Coordinates of C-alpha atoms in Angstrom, one line a residue:
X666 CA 37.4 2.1 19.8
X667 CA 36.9 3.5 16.1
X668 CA 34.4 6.1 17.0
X669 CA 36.7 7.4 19.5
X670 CA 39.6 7.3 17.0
X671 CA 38.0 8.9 14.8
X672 CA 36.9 11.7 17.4
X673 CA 40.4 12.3 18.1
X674 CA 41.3 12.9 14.4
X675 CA 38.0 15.3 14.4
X676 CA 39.5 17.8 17.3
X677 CA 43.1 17.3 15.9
X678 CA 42.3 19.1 12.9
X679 CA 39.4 21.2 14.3
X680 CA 40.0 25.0 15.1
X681 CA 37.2 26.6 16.2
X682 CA 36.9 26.2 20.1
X683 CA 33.3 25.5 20.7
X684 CA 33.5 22.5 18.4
X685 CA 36.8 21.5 20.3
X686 CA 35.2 21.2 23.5
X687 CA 32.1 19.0 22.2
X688 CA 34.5 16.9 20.7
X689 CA 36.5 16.3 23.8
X690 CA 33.4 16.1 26.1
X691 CA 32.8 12.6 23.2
X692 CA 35.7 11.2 23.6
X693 CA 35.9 11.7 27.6
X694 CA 32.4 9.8 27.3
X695 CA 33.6 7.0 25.0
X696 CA 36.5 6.4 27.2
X697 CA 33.9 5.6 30.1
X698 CA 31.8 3.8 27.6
X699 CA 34.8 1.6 26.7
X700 CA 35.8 0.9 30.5
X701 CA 32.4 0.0 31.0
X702 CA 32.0 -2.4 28.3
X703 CA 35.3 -3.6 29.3
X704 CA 34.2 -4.6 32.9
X705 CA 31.2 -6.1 31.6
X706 CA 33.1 -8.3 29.1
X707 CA 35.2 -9.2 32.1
X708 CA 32.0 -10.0 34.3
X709 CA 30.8 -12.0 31.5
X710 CA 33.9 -13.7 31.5
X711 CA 33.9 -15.3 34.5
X712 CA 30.4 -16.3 34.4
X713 CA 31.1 -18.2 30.8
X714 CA 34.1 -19.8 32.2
X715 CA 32.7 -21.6 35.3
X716 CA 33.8 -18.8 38.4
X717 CA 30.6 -18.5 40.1
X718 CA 29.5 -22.5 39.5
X719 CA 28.1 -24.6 42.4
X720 CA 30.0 -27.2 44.6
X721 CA 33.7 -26.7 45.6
X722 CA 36.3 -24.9 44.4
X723 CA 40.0 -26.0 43.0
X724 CA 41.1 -26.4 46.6
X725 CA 38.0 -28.5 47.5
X726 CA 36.6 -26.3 49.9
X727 CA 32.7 -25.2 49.6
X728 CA 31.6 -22.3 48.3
X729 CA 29.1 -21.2 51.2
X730 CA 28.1 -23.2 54.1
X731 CA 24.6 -22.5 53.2
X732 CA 24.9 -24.8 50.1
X733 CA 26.9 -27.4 52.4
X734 CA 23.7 -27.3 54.5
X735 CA 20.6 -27.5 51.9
X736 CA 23.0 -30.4 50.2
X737 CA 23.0 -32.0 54.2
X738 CA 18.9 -31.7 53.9
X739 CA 18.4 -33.9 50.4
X740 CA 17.3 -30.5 48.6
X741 CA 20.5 -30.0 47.1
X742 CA 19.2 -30.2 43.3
X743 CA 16.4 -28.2 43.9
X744 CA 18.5 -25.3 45.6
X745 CA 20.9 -25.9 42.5
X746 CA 18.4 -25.4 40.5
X747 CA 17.1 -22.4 41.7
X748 CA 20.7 -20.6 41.8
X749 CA 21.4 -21.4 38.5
X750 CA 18.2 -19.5 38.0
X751 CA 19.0 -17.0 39.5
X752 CA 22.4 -16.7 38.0
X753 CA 21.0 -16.9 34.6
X754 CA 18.5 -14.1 35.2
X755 CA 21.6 -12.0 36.8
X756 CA 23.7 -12.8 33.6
X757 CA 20.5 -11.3 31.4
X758 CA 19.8 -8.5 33.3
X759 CA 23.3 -7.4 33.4
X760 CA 23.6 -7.9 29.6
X761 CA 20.1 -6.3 28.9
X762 CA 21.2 -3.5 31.2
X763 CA 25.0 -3.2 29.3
X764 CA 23.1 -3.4 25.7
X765 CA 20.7 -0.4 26.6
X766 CA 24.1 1.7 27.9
X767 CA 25.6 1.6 25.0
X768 CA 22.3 1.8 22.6
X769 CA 22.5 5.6 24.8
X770 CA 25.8 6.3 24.5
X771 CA 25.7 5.5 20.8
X772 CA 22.4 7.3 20.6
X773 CA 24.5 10.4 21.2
X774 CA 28.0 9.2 18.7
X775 CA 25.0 9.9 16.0
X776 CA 23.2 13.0 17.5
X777 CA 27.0 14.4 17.8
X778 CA 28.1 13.7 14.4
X779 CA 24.7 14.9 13.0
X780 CA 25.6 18.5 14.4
X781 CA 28.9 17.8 13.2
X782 CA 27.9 17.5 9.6
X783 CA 25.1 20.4 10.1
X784 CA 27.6 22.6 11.0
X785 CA 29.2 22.5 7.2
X786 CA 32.4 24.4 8.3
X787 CA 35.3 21.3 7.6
X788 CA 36.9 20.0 4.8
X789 CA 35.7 17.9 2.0
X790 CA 37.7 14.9 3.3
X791 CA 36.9 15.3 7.0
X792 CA 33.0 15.2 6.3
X793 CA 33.4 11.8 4.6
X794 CA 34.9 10.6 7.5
X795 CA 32.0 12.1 9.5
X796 CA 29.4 10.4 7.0
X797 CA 31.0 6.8 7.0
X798 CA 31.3 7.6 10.8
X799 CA 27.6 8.1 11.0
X800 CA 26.4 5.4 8.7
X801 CA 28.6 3.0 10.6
X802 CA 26.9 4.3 14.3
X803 CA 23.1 4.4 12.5
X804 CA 24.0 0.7 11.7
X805 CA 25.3 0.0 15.0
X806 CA 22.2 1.2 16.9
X807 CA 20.3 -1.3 14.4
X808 CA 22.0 -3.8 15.5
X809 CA 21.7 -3.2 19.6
X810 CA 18.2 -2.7 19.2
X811 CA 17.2 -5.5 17.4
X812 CA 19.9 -7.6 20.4
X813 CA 17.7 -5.7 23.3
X814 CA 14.6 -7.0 21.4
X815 CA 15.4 -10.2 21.3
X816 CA 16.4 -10.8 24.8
X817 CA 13.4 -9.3 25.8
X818 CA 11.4 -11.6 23.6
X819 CA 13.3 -14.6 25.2
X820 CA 12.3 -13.2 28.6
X821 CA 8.7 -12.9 27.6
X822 CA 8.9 -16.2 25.9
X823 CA 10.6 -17.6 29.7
X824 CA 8.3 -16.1 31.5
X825 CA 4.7 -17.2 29.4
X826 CA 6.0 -20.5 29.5
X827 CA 7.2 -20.4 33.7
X828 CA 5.0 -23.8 34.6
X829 CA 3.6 -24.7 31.6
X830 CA 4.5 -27.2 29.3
X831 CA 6.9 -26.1 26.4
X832 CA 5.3 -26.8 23.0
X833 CA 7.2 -28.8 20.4
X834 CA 7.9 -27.5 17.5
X835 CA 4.9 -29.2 15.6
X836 CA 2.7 -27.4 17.4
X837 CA 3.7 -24.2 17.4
X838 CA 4.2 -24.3 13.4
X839 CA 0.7 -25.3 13.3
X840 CA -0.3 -22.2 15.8
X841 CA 1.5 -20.0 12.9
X842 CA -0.7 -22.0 10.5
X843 CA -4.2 -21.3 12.1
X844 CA -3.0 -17.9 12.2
X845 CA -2.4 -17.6 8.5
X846 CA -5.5 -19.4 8.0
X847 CA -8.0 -17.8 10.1
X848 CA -6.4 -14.3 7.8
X849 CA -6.3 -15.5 5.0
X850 CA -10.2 -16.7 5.1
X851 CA -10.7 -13.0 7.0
X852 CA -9.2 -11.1 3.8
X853 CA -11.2 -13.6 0.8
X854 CA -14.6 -12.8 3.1
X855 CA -13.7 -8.9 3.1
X856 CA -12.9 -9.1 -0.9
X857 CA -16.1 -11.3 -1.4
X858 CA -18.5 -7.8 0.4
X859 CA -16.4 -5.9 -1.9
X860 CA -17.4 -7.5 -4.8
X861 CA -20.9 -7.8 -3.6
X862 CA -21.2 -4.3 -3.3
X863 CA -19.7 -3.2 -6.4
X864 CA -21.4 -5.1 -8.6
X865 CA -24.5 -3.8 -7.0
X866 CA -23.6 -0.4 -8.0
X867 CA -24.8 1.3 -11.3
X868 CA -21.5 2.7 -12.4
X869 CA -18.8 0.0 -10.9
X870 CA -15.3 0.9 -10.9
X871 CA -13.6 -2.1 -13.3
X872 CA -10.4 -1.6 -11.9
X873 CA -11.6 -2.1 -8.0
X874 CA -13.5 -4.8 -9.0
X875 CA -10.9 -6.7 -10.6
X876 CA -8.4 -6.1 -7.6
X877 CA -11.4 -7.2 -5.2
X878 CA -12.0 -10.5 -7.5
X879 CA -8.0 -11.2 -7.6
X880 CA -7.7 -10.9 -4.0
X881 CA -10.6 -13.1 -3.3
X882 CA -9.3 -15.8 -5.5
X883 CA -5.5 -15.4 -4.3
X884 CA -6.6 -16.2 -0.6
X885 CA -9.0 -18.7 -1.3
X886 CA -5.6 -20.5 -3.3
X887 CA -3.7 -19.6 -0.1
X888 CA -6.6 -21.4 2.0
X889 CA -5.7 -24.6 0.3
X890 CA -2.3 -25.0 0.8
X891 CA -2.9 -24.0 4.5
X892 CA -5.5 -26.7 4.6
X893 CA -3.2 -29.3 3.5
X894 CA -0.1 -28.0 5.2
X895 CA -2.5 -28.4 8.7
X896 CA -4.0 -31.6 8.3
X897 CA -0.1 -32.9 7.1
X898 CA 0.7 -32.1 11.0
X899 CA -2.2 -33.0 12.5
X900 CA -1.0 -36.2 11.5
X901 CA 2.1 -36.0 12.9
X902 CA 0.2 -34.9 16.2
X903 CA -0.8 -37.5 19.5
X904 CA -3.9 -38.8 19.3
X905 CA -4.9 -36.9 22.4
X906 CA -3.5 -33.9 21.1
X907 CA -5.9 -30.8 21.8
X908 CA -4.6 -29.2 18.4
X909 CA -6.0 -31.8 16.5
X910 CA -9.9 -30.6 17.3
X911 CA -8.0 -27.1 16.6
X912 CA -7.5 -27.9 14.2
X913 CA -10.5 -29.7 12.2
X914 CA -12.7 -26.9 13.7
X915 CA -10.6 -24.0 11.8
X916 CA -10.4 -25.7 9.1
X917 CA -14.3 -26.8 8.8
X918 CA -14.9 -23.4 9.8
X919 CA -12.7 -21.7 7.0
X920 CA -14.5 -24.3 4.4
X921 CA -18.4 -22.5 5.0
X922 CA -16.9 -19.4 3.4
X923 CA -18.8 -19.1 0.2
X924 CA -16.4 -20.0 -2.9
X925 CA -15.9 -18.0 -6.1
X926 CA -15.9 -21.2 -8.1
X927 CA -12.5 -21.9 -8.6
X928 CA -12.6 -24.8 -6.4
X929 CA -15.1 -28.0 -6.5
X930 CA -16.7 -28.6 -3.3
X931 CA -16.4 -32.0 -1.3
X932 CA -18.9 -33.6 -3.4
X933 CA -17.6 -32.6 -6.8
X934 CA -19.8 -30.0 -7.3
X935 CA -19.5 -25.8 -7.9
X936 CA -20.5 -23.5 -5.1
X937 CA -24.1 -21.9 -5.9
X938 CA -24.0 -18.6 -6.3
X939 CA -24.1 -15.9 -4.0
X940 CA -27.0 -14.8 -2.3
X941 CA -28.8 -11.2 -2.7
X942 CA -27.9 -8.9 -0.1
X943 CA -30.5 -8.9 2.9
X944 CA -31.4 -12.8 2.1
X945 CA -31.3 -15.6 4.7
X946 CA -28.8 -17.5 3.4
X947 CA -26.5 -14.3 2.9
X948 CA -26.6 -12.9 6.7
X949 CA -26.3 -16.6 8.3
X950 CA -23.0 -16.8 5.9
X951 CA -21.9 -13.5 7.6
X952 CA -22.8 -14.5 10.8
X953 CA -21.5 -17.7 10.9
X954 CA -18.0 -16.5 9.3
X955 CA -17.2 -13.1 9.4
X956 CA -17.3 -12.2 13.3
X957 CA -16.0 -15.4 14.4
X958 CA -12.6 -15.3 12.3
X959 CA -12.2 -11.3 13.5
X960 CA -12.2 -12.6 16.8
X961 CA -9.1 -15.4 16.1
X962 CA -7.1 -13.2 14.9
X963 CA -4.9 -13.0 17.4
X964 CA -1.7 -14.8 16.8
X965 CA -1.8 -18.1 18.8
X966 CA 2.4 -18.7 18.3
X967 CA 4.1 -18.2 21.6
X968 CA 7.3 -16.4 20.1
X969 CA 6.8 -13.0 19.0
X970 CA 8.2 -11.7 15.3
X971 CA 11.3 -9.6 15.8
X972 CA 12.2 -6.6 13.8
X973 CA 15.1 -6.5 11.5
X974 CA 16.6 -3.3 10.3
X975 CA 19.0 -3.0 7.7
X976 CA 19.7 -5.4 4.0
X977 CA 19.0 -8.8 3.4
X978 CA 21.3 -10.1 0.4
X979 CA 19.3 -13.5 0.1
X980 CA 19.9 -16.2 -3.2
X981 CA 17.5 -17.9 -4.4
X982 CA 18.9 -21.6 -6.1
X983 CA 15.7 -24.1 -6.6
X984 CA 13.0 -26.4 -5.9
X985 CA 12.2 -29.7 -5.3
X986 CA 9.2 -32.3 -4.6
X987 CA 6.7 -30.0 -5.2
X988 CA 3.0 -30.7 -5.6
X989 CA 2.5 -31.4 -8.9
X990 CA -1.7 -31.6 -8.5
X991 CA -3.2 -29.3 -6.1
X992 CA -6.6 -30.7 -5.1
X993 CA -9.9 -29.1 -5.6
X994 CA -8.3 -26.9 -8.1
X995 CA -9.9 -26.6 -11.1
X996 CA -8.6 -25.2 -14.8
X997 CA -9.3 -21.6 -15.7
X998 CA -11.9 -22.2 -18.1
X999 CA -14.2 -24.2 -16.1
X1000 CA -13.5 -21.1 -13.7
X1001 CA -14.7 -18.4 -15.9
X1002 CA -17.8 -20.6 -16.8
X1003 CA -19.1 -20.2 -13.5
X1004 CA -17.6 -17.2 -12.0
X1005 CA -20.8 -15.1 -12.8
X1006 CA -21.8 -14.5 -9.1
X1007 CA -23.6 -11.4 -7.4
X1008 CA -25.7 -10.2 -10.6
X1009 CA -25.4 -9.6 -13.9
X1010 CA -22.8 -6.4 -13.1
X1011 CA -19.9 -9.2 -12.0
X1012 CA -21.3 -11.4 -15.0
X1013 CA -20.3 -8.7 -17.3
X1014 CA -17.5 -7.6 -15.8
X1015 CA -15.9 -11.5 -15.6
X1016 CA -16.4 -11.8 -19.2
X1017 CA -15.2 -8.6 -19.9
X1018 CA -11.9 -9.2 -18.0
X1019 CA -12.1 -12.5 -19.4
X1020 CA -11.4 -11.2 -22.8
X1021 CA -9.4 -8.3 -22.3
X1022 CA -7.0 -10.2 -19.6
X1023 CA -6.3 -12.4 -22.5
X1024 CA -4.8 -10.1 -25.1
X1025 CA -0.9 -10.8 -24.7
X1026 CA 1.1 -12.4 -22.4
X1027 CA 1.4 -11.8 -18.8
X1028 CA 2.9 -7.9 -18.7
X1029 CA 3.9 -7.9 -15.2
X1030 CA 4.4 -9.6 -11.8
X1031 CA 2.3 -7.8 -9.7
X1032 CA 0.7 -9.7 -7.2
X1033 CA -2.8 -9.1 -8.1
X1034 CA -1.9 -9.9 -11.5
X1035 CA -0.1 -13.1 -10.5
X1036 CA -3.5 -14.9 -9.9
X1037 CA -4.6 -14.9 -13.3
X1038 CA -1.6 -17.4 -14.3
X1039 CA -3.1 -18.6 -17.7
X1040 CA -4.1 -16.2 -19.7
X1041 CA -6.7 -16.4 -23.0
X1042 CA -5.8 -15.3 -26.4
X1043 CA -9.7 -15.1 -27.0
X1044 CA -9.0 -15.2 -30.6
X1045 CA -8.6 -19.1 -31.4
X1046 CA -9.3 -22.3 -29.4
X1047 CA -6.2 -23.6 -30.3
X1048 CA -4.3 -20.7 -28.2
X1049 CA -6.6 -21.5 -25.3
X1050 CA -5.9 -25.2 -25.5
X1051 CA -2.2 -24.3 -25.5
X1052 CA -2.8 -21.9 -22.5
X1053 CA -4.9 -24.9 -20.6
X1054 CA -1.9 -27.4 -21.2
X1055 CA 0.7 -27.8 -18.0
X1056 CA 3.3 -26.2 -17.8
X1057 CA 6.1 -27.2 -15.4
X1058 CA 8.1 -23.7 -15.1
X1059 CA 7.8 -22.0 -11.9
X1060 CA 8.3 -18.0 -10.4
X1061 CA 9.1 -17.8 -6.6
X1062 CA 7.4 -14.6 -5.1
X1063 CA 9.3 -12.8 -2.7
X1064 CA 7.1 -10.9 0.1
X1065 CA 8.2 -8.6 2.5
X1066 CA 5.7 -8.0 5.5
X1067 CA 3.0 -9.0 3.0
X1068 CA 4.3 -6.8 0.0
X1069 CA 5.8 -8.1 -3.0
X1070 CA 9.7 -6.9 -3.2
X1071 CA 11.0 -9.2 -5.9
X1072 CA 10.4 -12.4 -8.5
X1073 CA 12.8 -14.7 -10.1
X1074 CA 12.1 -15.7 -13.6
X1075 CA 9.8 -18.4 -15.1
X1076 CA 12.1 -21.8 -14.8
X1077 CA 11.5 -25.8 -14.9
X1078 CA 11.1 -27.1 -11.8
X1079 CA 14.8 -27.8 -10.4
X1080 CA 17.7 -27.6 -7.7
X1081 CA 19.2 -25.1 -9.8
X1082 CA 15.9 -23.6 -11.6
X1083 CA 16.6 -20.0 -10.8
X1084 CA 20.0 -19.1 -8.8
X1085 CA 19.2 -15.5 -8.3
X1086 CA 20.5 -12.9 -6.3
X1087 CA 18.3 -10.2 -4.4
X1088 CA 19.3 -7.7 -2.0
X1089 CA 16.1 -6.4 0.0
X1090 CA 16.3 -3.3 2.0
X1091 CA 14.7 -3.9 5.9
X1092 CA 13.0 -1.1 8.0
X1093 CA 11.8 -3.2 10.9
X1094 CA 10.7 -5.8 9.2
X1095 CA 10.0 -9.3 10.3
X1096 CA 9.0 -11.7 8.1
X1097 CA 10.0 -13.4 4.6
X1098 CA 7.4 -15.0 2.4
X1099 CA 8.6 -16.7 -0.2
X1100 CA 5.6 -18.4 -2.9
X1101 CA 6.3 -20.7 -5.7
X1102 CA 3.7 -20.5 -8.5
X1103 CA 3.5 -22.7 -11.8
X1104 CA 3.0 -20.5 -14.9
X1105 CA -0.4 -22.7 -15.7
X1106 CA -4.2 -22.5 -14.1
X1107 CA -2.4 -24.3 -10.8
X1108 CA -1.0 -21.0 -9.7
X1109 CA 0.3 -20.9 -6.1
X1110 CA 1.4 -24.6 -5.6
X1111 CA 3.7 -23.9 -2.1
X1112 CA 4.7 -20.9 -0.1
X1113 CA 7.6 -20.6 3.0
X1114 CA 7.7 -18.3 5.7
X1115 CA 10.9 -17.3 7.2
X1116 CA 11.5 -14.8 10.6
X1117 CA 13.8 -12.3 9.9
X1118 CA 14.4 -12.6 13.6
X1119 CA 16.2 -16.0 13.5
X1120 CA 18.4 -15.4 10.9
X1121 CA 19.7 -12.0 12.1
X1122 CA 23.0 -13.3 13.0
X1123 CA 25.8 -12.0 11.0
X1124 CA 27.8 -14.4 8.2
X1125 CA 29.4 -14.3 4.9
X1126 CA 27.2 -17.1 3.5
X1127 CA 24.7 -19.4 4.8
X1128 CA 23.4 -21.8 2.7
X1129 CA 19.6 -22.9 3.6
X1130 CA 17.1 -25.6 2.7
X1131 CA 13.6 -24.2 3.3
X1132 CA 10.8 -26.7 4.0
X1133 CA 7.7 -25.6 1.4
X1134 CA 4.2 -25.9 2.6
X1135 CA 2.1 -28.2 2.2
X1136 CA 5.4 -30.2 0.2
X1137 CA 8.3 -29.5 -1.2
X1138 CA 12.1 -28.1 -0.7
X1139 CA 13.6 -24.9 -1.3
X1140 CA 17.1 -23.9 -1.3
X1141 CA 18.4 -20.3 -0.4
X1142 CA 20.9 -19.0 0.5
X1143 CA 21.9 -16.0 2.4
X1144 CA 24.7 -13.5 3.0
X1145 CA 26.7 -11.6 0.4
X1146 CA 26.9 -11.7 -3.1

């Protein structure tokens, strides 16, 4: 009803006569558009108010004979069923079918007032209107898509699931899990034949070594918390469960990926180093890894991700409960006394990052850069002691698809340790990852995942309390500032 009051202010002070007539040929469609919607807001209507429900009607009389028959036969539930069914899927199909209409209709508001605005030939004040007009219709379209793609997903989702039994919620975060895990183990092996083969090379480039190295050791992090997050739930799972062998086989399978050293091994004891290329033990690590996790990573989750368009205004308030000792994570230094793997190229180049990392503070919150949490002064002990020490303040991470879009700053651990505001710009997106890091050697100590998709619904303010894995709370909050 606004685009087509706007349209009528456009041809009331419009002259020239081609533009007239495009301008009336709009609004003659946006009347139809607007009957349309109005009969299927009507059609809705009755559906959502009981019209077309089985059994009788206010006068007691049966709707159809039919049903009066199949009731007379003892299948009366089962013929229920099955026209609710079918009701349903007419309700969706009408609505998917309305949705696309106007996602055309609008489709041409924008191509319309884009010719408008091409044209150049109005006044100052009429173009505004024509720019507010389109940004309101660009925003529209957003919107409708992202309402077509989520009916389809449920339709998909109805349809995957027709005779089979509907997972529980358990499982299907654990199916995100051994997703993220199975990755996650995929991306350290990639950044472990990165470093392997440039620190083979004469002249290695420092810089891509040091990205490859950061990577490696950010994952491997990651690969903890998912560890723990899994076998939390696996606990949670029946004993028959099948996603408990799932389960134990990821995970011993993500565990025979060589280590950089940052971790101890089961029996307390460092990884050995890495193998030369071409050896034995090197190409039944590849084997044994490398092509198996390329083939699980397909997403196991039943629900696919849906794309979000437009701004998220998202606050981030605090934490609780979180894990104050991460297991098999060890302190820097022990780190860089062992980190000299793949020749004496990565040897030098640790030690060399070891003491040029450490002149200042941390300079900025890159993600690559985020890994090295504790950095050394190299000048006195007493610095590095000081670095070594806990520290309780904690950064949350904000990643967009994978790509760091924001950071709050360094606070104790709280309910009300950062209350920050961020407003993050969407372009199909579909996820939210959010990461909590202490300052110290512990580095990533929980991380949250939130779909874009189910928190698309419109509101002024929505207050949330994320659950962190493997423990803790966070609270958010979305909507405007």
């Amino acid at each position: 009803m606004r685009i087509k009051q706007g349209y009528v202010q456009m041809q009331k002070v419009t002259k020239e006569r081609k533009q007239s007539d495009f301008l009336k040929k709009e609004i003659r469609d946006l009347s139809d558009q607007i009957s349309d919607m109005k009969d299927d807001l009507q059609t809705l209507d009755m559906y959502d108010s009981g019209a077309f429900d089985d059994g009788d009607d206010v006068n007691g009389i049966p709707n159809s004979p039919s049903e009066e028959a199949l009731a007379a036969d003892g299948s009366s539930d089962g013929a229920a069923l099955e026209i609710n069914t079918d009701n349903t899927e007419t309700v969706t199909n009408s609505r998917l079918a309305s949705l696309q209409k106007e996602l055309d209709k609008e489709m041409k508001v924008k191509d319309g007032l884009e010719r408008f605005l091409a044209i150049g030939q109005t006044s100052r004040k009429l173009q505004d209107e024509s720019k507010s007009m389109l940004f309101d219709s660009k925003a529209k379209i957003a919107l409708l898509r992202m309402q077509i793609e989520k009916m389809q997903r449920q339709e998909q989702v109805g349809a995957g699931l027709s005779g089979k039994t509907i997972p529980t919620k358990a499982e299907m975060i654990v199916d995100d899990l051994l997703f993220r895990l199975r990755k996650e183990a995929a991306i350290a092996e990639g950044a472990r034949n990165m470093i392997r083969i440039l620190s083979s090379q004469r002249k290695s480039d420092g810089k891509s070594l040091s990205q490859a190295f950061d990577n490696q050791m950010q994952s491997e992090e990651k690969l903890d918390l998912i560890r723990l997050a899994l076998a939390k739930y696996s606990a949670r799972l029946p004993n028959d469960s099948s996603k408990k062998n799932e389960i134990r086989d990821a995970i011993l399978e993500s565990e025979r990926l060589p280590l950089t050293g940052h971790r101890d091994r089961r029996d307390g004891t460092f990884s050995p180093p890495i193998s030369a290329p071409g050896s034995p033990s090197q190409d039944d690590s590849k084997s044994a890894s490398l092509p198996r996790l390329a083939l699980s990573l397909k997403r196991l989750c039943t629900l696919p991700s849906l794309a979000v368009s437009g701004r998220l205004e998202v606050r981030l308030i605090g934490c609780q409960n979180l894990m104050a000792d991460i297991p098999r994570r060890l302190p820097r230094t022990e780190v860089s006394s062992v980190i000299a793997i793949g020749g004496d190229g990565l040897s030098s180049f640790t030690q060399k990052a070891r003491s040029t990392r450490g002149s200042g503070q941390r300079a900025s919150r890159t993600r690559s850069s985020s890994v090295w949490c504790s950095s050394y002064a190299s000048t006195t002990d007493a610095v590095a002691t000081a670095k070594l020490s806990p520290n309780d303040e904690v950064t949350a991470t904000l990643l967009l698809d994978s790509r760091e879009v924001a950071c709050t700053d360094s606070r104790p651990v709280s309910q009300q340790a950062w209350d920050q505001h961020f407003s993050i710009d969407l372009d199909r997106s579909k996820e939210l990852e959010i990461e909590i890091r202490y300052r110290d050697w512990r580095s990533i100590c929980a991380f949250t995942i939130v779909k874009l998709g189910d928190i698309v619904e419109p509101s002024e303010r929505a207050g949330m309390v994320l659950n962190l894995e493997p423990q803790g709370d966070l609270f958010a909050e979305k909507g405007k500032k």
